C-alpha positions as a LaTeX table, in Angstrom:
\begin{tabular}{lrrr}
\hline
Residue & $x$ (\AA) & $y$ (\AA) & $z$ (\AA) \\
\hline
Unk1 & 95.24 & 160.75 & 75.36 \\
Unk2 & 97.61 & 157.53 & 76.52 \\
Unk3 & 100.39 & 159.35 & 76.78 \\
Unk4 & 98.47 & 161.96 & 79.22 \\
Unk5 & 97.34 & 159.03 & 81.43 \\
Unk6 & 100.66 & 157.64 & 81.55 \\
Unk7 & 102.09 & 161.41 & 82.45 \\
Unk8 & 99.54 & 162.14 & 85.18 \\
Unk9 & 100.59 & 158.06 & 86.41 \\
Unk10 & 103.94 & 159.54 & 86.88 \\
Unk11 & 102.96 & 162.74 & 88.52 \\
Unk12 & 100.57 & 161.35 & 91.32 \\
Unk13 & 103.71 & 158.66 & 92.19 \\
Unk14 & 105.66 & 158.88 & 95.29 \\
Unk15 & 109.32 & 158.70 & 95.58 \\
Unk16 & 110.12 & 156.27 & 97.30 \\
Unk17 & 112.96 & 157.47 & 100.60 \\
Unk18 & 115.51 & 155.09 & 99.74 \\
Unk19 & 115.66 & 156.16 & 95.58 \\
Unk20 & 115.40 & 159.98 & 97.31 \\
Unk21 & 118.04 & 159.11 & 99.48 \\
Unk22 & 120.17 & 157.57 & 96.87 \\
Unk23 & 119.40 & 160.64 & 94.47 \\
Unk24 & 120.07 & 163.42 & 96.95 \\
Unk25 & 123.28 & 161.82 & 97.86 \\
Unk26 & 124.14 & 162.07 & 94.01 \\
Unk27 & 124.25 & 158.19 & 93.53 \\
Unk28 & 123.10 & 156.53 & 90.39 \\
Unk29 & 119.55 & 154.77 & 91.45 \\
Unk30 & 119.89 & 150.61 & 91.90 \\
Unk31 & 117.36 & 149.50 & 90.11 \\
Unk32 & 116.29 & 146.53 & 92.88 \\
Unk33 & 114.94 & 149.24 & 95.04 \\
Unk34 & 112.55 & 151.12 & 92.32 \\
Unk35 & 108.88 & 150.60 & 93.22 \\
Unk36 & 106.51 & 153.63 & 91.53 \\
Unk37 & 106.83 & 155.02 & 88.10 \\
Unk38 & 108.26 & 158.44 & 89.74 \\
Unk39 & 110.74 & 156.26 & 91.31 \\
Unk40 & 112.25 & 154.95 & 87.49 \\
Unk41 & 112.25 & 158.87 & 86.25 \\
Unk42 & 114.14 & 159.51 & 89.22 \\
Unk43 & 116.57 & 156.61 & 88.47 \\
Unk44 & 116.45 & 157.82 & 84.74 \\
Unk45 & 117.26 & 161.14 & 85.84 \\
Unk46 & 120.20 & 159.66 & 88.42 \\
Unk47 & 122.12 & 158.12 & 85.20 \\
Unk48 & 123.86 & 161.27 & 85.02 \\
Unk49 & 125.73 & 160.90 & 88.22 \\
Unk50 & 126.73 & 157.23 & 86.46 \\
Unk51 & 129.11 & 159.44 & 84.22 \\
Unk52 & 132.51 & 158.79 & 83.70 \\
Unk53 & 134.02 & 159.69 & 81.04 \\
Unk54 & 134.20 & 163.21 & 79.66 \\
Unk55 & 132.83 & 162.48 & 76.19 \\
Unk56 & 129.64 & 161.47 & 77.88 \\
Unk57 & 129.25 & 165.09 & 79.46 \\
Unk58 & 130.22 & 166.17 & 76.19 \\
Unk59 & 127.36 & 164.54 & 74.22 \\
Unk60 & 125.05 & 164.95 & 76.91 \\
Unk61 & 125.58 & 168.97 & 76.72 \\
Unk62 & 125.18 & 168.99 & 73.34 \\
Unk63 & 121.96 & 167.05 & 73.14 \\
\hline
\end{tabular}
């Protein structure tokens, strides 16, 4: 049941526009700007444009 509570948390959130900004221009999300819980899946989401190397696409396709 907490874990639904903390899911529909999430859910009713706004995105903030400067972490949508940030996350439509493919940027990884800085952390000083995240103010709602949809906001830090956003930024958890964003990590992927943080990639570098190609072992970390590697291990993130084959997870």
């Amino acid at each position: 049941m907490r874990e639904s509570l903390q899911k529909m948390k999430i859910a009713a959130a706004p995105i903030t526009e400067s972490v949508l900004s940030q996350f439509q221009h493919h940027q990884p999300i800085d952390r000083k700007i995240v103010k709602t819980p949809m906001d830090d899946l956003v930024g958890a989401l964003a990590l992927v444009f943080d990639l570098n190397f190609k072992e970390s696409y590697d291990i993130l396709k084959n997870t």
